[in-house]
CSV table of C-alpha atoms and ligand atoms in Angstrom, one decimal:
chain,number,residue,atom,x,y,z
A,1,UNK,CA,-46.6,150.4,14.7
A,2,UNK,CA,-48.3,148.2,12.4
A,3,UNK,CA,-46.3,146.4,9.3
A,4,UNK,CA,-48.1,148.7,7.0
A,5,UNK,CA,-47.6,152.3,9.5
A,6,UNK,CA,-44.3,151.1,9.4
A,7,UNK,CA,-43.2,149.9,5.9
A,8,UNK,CA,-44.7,153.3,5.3
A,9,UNK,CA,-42.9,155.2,7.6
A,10,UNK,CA,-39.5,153.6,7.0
A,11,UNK,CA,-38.9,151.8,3.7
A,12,UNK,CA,-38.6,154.2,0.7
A,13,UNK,CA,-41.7,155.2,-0.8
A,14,UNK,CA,-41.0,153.5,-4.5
A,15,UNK,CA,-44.3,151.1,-4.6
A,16,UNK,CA,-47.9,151.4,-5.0
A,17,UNK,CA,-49.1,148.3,-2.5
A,18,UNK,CA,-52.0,146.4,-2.1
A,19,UNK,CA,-53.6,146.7,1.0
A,20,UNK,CA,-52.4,143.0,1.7
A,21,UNK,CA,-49.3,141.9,4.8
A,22,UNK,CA,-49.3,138.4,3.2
A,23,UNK,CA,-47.3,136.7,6.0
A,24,UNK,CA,-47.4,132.4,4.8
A,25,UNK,CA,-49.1,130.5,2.4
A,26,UNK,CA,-49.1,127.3,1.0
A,27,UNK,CA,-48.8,126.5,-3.0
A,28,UNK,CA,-50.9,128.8,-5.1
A,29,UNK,CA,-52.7,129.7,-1.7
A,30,UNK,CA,-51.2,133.2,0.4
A,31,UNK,CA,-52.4,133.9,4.0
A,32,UNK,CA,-52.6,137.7,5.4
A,33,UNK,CA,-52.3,138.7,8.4
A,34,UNK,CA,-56.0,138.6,9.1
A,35,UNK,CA,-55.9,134.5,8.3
A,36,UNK,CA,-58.2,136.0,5.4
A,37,UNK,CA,-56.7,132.8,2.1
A,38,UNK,CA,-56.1,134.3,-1.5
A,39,UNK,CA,-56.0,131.9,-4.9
A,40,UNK,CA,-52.6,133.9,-5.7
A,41,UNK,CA,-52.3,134.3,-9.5
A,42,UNK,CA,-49.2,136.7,-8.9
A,43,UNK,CA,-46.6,134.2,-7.2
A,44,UNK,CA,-44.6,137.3,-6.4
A,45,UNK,CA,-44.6,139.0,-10.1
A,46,UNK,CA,-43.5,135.2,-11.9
A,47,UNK,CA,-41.3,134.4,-8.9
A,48,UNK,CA,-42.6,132.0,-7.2
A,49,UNK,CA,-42.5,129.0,-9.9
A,50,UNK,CA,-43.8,126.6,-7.6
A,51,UNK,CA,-45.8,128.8,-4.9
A,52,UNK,CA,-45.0,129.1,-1.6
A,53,UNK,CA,-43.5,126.8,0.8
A,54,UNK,CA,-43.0,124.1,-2.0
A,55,UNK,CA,-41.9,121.3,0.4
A,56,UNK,CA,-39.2,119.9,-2.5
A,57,UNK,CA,-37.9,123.6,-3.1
A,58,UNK,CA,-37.7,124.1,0.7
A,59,UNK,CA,-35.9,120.9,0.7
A,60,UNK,CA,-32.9,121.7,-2.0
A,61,UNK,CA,-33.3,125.5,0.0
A,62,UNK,CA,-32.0,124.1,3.4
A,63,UNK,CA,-30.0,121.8,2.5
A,64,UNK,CA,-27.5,124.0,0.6
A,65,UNK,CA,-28.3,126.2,3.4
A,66,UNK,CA,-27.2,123.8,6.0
A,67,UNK,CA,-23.7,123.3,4.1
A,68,UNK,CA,-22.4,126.5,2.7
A,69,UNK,CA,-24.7,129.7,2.0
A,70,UNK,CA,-21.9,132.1,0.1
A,71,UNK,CA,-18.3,131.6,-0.5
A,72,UNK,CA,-18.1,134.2,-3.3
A,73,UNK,CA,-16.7,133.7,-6.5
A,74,UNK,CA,-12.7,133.4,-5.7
A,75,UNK,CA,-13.0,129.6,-5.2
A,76,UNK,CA,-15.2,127.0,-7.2
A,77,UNK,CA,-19.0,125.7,-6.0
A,78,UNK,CA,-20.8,123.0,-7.2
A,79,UNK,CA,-24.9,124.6,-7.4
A,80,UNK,CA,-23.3,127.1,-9.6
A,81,UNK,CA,-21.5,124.4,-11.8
A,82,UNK,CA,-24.6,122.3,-11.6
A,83,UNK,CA,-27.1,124.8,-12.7
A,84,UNK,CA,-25.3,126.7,-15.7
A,85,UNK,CA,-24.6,122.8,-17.2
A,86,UNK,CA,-28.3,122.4,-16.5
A,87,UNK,CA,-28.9,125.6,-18.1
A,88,UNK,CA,-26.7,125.2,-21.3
A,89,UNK,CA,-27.8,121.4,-21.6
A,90,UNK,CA,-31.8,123.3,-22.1
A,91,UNK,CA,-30.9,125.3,-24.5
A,92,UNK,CA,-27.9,124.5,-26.3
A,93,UNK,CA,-26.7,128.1,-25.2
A,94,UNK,CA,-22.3,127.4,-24.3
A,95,UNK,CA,-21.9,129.6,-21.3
A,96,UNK,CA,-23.6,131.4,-18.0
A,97,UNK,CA,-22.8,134.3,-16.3
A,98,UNK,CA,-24.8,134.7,-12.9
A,99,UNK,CA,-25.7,137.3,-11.1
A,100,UNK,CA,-28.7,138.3,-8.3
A,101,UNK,CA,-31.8,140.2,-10.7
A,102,UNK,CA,-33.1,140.8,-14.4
A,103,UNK,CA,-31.4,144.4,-14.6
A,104,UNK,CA,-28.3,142.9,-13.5
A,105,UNK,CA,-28.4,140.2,-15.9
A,106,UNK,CA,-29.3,142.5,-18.6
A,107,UNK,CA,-26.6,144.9,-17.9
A,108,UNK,CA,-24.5,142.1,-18.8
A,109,UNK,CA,-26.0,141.0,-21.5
A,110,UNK,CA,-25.6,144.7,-23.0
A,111,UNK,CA,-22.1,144.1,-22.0
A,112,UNK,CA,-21.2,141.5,-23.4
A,113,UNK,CA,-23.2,142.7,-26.9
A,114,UNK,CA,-20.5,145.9,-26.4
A,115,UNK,CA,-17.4,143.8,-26.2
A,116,UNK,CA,-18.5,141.5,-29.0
A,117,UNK,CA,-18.9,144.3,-31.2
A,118,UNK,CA,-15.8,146.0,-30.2
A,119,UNK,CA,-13.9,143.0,-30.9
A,120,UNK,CA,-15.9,142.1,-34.2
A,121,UNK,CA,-17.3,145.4,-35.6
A,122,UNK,CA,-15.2,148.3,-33.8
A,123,UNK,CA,-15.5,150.3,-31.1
A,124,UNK,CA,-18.4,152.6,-32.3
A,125,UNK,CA,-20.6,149.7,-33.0
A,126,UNK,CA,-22.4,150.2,-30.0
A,127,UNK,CA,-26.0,150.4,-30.6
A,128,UNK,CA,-28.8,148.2,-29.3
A,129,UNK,CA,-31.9,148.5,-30.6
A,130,UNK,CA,-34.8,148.1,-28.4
A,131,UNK,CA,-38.9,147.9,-28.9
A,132,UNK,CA,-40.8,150.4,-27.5
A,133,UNK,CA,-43.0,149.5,-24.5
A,134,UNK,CA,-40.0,147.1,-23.6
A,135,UNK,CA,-39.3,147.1,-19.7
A,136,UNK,CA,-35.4,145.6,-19.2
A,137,UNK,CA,-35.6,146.8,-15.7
A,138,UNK,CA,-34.8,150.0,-13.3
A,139,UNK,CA,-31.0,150.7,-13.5
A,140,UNK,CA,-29.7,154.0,-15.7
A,141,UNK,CA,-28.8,151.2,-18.5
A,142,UNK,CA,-31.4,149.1,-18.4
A,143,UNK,CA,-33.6,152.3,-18.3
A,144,UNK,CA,-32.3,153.3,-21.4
A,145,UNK,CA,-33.0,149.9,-22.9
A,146,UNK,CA,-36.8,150.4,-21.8
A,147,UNK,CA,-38.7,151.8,-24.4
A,148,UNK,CA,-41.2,153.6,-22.0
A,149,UNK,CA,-40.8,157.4,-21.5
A,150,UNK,CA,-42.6,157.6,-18.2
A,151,UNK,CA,-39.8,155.4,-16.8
A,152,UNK,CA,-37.2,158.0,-18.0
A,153,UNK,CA,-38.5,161.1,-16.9
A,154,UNK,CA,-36.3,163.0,-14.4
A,155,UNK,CA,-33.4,160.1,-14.5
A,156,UNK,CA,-31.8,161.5,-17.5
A,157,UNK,CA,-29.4,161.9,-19.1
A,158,UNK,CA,-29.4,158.0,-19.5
A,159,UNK,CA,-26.5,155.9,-21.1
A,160,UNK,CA,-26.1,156.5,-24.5
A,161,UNK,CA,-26.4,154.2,-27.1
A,162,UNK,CA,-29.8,153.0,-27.4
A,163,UNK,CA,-32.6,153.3,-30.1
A,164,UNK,CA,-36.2,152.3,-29.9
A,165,UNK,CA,-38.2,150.6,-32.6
A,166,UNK,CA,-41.6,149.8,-33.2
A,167,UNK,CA,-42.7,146.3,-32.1
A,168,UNK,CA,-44.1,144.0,-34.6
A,169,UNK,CA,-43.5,146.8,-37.1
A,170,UNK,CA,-40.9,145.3,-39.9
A,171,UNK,CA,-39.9,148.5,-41.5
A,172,UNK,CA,-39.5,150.3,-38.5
A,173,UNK,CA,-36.7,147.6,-37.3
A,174,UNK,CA,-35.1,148.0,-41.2
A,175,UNK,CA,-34.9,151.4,-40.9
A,176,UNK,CA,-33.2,151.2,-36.9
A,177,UNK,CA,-30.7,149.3,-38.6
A,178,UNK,CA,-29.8,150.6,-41.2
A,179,UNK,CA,-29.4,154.0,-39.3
A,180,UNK,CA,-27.0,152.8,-36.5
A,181,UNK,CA,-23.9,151.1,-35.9
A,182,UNK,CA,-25.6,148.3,-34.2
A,183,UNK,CA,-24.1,145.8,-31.7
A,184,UNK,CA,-27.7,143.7,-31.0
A,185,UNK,CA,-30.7,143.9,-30.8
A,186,UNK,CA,-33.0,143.3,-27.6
A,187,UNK,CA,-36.1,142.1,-27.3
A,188,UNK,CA,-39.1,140.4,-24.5
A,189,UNK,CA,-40.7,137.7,-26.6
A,190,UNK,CA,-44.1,138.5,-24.7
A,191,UNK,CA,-43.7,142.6,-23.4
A,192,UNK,CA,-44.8,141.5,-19.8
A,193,UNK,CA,-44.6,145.3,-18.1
A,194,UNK,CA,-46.1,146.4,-21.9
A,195,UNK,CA,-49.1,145.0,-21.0
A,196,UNK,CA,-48.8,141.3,-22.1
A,197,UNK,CA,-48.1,141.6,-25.8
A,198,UNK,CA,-46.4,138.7,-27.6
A,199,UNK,CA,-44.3,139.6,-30.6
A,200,UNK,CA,-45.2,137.9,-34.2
A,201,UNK,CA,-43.4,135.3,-35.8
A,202,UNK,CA,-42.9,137.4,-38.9
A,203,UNK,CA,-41.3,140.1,-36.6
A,204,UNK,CA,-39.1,137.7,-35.1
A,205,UNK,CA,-38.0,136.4,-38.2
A,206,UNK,CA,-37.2,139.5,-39.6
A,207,UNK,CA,-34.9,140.4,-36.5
A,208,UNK,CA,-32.8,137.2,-37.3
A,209,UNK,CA,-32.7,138.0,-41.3
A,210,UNK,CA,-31.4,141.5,-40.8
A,211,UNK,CA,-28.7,140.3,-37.7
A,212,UNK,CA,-27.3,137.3,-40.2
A,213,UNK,CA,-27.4,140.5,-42.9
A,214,UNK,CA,-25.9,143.2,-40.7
A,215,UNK,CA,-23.8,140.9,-38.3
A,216,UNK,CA,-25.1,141.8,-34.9
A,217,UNK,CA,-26.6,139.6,-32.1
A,218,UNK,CA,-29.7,139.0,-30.8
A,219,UNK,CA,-30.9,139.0,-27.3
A,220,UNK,CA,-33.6,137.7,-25.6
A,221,UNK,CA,-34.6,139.3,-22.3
A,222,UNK,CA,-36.9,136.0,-21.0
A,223,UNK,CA,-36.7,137.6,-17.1
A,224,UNK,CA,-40.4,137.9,-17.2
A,225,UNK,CA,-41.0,134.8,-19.9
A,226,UNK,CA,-38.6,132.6,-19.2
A,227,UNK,CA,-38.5,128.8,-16.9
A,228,UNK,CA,-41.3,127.4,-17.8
A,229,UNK,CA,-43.8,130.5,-17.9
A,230,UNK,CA,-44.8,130.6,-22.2
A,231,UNK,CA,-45.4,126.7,-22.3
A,232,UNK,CA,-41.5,126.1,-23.3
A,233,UNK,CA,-38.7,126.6,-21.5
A,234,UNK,CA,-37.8,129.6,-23.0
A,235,UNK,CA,-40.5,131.9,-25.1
A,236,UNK,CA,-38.1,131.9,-27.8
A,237,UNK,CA,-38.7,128.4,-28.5
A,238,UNK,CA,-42.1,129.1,-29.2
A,239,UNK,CA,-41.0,130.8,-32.7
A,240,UNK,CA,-38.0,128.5,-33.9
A,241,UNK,CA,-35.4,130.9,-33.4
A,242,UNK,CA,-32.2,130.6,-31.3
A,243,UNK,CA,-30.5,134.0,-29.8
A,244,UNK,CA,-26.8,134.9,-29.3
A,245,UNK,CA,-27.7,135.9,-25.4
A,246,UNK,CA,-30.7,135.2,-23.4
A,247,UNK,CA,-31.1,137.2,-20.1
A,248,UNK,CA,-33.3,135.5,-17.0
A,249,UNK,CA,-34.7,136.1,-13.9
A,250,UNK,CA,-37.8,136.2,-12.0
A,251,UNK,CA,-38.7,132.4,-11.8
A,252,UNK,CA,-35.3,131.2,-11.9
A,253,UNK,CA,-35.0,129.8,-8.4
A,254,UNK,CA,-38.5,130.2,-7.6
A,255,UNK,CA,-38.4,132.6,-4.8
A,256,UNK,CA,-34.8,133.4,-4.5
A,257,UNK,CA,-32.8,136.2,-5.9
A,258,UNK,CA,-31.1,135.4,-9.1
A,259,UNK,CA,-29.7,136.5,-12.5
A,260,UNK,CA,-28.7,134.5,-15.3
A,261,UNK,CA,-26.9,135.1,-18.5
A,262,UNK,CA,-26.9,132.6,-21.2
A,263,UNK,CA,-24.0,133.4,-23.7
A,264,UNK,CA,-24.3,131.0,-27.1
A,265,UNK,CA,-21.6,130.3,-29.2
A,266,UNK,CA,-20.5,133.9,-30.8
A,267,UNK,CA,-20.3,135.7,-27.7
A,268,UNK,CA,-18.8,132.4,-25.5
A,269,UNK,CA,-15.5,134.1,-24.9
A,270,UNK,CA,-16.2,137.2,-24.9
A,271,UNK,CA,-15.7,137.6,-21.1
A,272,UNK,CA,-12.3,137.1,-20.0
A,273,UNK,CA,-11.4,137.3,-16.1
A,274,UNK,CA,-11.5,140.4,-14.6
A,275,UNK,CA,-14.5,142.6,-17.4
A,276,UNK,CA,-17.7,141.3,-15.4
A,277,UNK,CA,-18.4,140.3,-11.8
A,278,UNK,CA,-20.7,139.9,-8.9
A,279,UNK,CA,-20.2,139.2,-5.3
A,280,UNK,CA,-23.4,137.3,-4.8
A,281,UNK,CA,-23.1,135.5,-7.9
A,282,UNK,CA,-24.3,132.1,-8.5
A,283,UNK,CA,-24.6,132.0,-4.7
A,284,UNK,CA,-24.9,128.7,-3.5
A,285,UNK,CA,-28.2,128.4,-2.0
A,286,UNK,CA,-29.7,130.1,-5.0
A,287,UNK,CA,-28.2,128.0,-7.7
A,288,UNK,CA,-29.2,125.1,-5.2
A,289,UNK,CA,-32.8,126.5,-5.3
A,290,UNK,CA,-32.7,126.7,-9.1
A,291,UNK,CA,-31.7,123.4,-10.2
A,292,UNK,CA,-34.3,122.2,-8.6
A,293,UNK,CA,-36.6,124.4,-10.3
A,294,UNK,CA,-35.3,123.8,-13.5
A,295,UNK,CA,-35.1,120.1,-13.1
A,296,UNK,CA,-38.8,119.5,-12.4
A,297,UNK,CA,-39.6,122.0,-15.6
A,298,UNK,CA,-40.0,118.8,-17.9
A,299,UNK,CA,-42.7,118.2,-20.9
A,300,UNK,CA,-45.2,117.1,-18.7
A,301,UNK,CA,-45.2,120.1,-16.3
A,302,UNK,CA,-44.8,122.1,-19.7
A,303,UNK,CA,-47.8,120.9,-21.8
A,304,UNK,CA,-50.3,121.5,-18.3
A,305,UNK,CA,-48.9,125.1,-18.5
A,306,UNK,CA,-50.5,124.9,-21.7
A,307,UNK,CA,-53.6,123.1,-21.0
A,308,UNK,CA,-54.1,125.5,-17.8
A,309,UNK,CA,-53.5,128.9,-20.7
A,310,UNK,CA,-55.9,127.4,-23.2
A,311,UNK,CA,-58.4,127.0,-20.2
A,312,UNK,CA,-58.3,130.6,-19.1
A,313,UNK,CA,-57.8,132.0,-22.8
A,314,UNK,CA,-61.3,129.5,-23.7
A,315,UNK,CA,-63.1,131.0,-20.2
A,316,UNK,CA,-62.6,134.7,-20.4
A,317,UNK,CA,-62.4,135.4,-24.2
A,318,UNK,CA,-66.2,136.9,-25.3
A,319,UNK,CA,-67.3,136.8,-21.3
A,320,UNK,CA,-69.1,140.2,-20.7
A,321,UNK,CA,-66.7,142.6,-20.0
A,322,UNK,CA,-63.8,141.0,-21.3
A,323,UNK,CA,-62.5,142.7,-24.2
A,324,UNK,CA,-59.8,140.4,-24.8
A,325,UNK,CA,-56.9,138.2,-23.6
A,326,UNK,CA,-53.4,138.2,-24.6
A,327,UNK,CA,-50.5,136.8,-23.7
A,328,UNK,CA,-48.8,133.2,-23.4
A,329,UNK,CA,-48.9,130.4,-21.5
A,330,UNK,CA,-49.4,131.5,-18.1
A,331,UNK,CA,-48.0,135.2,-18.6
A,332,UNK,CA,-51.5,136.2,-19.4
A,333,UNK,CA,-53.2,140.0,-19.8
A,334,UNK,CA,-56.7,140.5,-19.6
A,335,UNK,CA,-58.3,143.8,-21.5
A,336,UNK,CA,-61.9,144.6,-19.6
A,337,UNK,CA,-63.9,147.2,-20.4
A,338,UNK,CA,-64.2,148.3,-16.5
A,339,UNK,CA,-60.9,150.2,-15.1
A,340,UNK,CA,-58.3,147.1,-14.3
A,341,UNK,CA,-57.7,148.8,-11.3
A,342,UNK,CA,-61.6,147.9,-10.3
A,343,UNK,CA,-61.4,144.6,-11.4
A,344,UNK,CA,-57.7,143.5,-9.5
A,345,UNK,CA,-59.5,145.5,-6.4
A,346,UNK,CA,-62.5,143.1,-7.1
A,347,UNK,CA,-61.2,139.9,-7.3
A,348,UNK,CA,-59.1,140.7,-4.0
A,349,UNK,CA,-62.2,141.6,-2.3
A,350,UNK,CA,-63.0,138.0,-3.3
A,351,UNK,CA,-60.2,136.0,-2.0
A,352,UNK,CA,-58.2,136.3,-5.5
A,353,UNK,CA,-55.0,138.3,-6.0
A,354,UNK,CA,-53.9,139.2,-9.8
A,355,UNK,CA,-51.5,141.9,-11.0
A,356,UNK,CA,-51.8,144.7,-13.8
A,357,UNK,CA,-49.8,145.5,-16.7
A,358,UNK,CA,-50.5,149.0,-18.4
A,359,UNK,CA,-54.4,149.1,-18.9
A,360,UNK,CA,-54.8,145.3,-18.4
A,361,UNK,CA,-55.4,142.8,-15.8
A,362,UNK,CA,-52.4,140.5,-15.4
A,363,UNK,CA,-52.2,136.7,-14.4
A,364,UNK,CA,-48.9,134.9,-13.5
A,365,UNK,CA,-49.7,132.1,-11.4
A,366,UNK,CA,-47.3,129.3,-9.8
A,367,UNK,CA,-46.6,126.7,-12.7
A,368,UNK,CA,-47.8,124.3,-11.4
A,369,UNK,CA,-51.1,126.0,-9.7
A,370,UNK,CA,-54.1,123.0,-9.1
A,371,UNK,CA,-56.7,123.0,-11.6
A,372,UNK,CA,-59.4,123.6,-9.3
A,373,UNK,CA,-57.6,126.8,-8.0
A,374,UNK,CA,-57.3,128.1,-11.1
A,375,UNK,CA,-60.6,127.6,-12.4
A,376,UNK,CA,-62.2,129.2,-9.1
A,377,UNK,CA,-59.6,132.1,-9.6
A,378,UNK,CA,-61.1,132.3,-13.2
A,379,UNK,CA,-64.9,132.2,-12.0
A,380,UNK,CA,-64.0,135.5,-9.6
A,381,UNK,CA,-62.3,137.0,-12.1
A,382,UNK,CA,-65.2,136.9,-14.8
A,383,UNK,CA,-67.6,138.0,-12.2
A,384,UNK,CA,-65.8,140.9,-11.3
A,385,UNK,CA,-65.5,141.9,-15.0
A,386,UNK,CA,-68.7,141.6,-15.3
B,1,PLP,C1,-38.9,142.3,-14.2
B,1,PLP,C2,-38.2,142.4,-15.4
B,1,PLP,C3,-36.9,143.0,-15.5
B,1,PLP,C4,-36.2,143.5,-14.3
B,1,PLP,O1,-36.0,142.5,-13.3
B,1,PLP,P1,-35.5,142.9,-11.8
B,1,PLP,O2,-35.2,141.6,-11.2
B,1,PLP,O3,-36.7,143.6,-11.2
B,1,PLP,O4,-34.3,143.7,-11.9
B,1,PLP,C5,-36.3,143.0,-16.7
B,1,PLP,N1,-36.9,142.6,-17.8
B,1,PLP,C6,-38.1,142.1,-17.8
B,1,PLP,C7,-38.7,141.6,-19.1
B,1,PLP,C8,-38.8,142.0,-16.6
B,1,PLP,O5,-40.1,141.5,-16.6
């Protein structure tokens, strides 16, 4: 059997797939099975931080490898150590709870929301308000958090405990909170899964007003936005604000599976040993894999994420066929008046692989993808719009 006979034969049947067995690569550029080369402005749905095969992530990869590749969390490791300083150095956030994906880290960033309102508020101040068209992820919890119905159907009845309000919709929020009990509320800065919507300043601000008001946290699940991917480390820092809890993912360690929790200073203590765990956690050869990618996250690679975004945003906006662009830094949707399906089955045609969200086209390239890649990627892209 071929790879695609049997992936279809023998692994469960939960994903649409592009006709693609991408089998190496090199930086922003994958390989298929074919030898047929794709500009990749995917990187593995914001994984792959650095693209593939990055020959310093490789580096911090086997090393750790080489040394010690799990010891579990009974006795003390130094990636682990080194990262969540690294981590709470960033972003002034006090402690880091890690674990292996974004629904994992946001269960326990729900978690610790509970237990900080049990302790602070009572035991039936549970309720975390989320925005509709959120996506928090694919467990019964975190599908409860997502404010998408078509991800709920059939899997009910979900955990209880969670309300949806309107995005970027001021008096929808006020009137969530005042008719709940509520622990925090959670929130993407840039709905990824949405379709690439960035939440306003004014909406934001608002959030922060009525937590200080109403004494409840706020949590910012950056799984999608966060390392690097808005322009700043975290999207949050794009509006001024600073969170309670800040959930990440996807990018952390730029190819490797990881979860990170970022407690700040109300909820610091709220875990005491034995309420939260994870066998994997702040495994070794991940955390090795992350420092490294958070290290080489500095201003300069930052402000080319923004150059590269202001290019694409200036390219595409007004080209025929492009109804808009959204999005931030390089976590960018495209809205084109063809089907996006057409245009993403276009541009692969043509040696470039992008992603969807909802009804748009969807870019989330490496970080630190070459110019001239991106601008070639770009050129396909607006033809295939066309
Ligand atoms: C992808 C994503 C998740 C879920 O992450 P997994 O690693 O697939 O569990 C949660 N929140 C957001 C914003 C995401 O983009």
């Amino acid at each position: 059997m071929d790879t695609k006979t049997k992936t279809n034969t023998y692994i469960a049947n939960t994903y649409g797939r592009f006709d693609v067995v991408a089998v190496g690569g090199h930086g922003s550029v994958i390989v298929d099975e074919a030898g047929k080369e794709y500009i990749d402005l995917g990187s593995g749905i914001a994984v792959n931080s650095f693209g593939v095969a990055d020959p310093v992530w490789l580096a911090a990869v086997t090393e750790q490898a080489s040394k010690i590749q799990h010891s579990s969390n009974l006795y003390y490791t130094k990636p682990g150590a080194d990262l969540a300083e690294a981590l709470c150095a960033r972003t002034g956030m006090k402690k880091v709870f890690f674990s292996n994906s974004g629904a994992e880290a946001n269960e326990c960033a729900i978690k610790a929301a509970r237990k900080w309102a049990a302790d602070n508020k009572g035991a039936d101040c549970y309720t975390i308000i989320t925005l509709e068209n959120s996506f928090h992820g694919r467990t019964i919890t975190t599908l409860a958090a997502t404010g998408q119905d078509v991800f709920h159907k059939d899997f009910t009845p979900l955990t209880e405990g969670f309300v949806t309000a309107k995005a970027n919709d001021k008096d929808s929020i006020r009137e969530a909170v005042a008719a709940n009990k509520v622990a925090a509320v959670m929130m993407e800065a840039v709905q990824g899964e949405g379709g690439v919507v960035p939440l306003e300043k004014e909406f934001i601000d608002e959030v922060f007003r009525l937590a200080e008001e109403n004494n409840f946290l706020v949590i910012f699940d950056e799984v999608q936005t966060g390392n690097g991917r808005s322009g700043k480390f975290f999207a949050y820092e794009n509006f001024g604000v600073t969170p309670d809890i800040v959930s990440t993912a996807k990018g952390l360690a730029g190819g490797l599976p990881i979860g990170a929790t970022l407690l700040g200073e109300k909820v610091k203590d709220t875990f005491t040993p034995g309420l939260h765990g994870s066998t994997f956690g702040a495994n070794p050869v991940c955390c090795a894999a992350a420092l490294s990618v958070v290290s080489r996250i500095d201003e300069k690679l930052l402000s080319e994420v923004r150059e590269k975004s202001d290019y694409v945003f200036n390219t595409l906006a007004g080209k025929p066929g492009i109804e808009g662009v959204t999005g931030m830094g390089l976590m960018i949707g495209i809205k084109t008046s063809k089907d996006a399906s057409e245009v993403v089955a276009k541009c692969q045609e043509n040696g470039v692989l992008v992603l969807k969200a909802k009804d748009k086209v969807r870019l989330l390239p490496a970080l630190n993808i070459p110019f001239d890649l991106l601008k070639k990627a770009v050129d396909v892209i607006a033809e295939a719009a066309k």
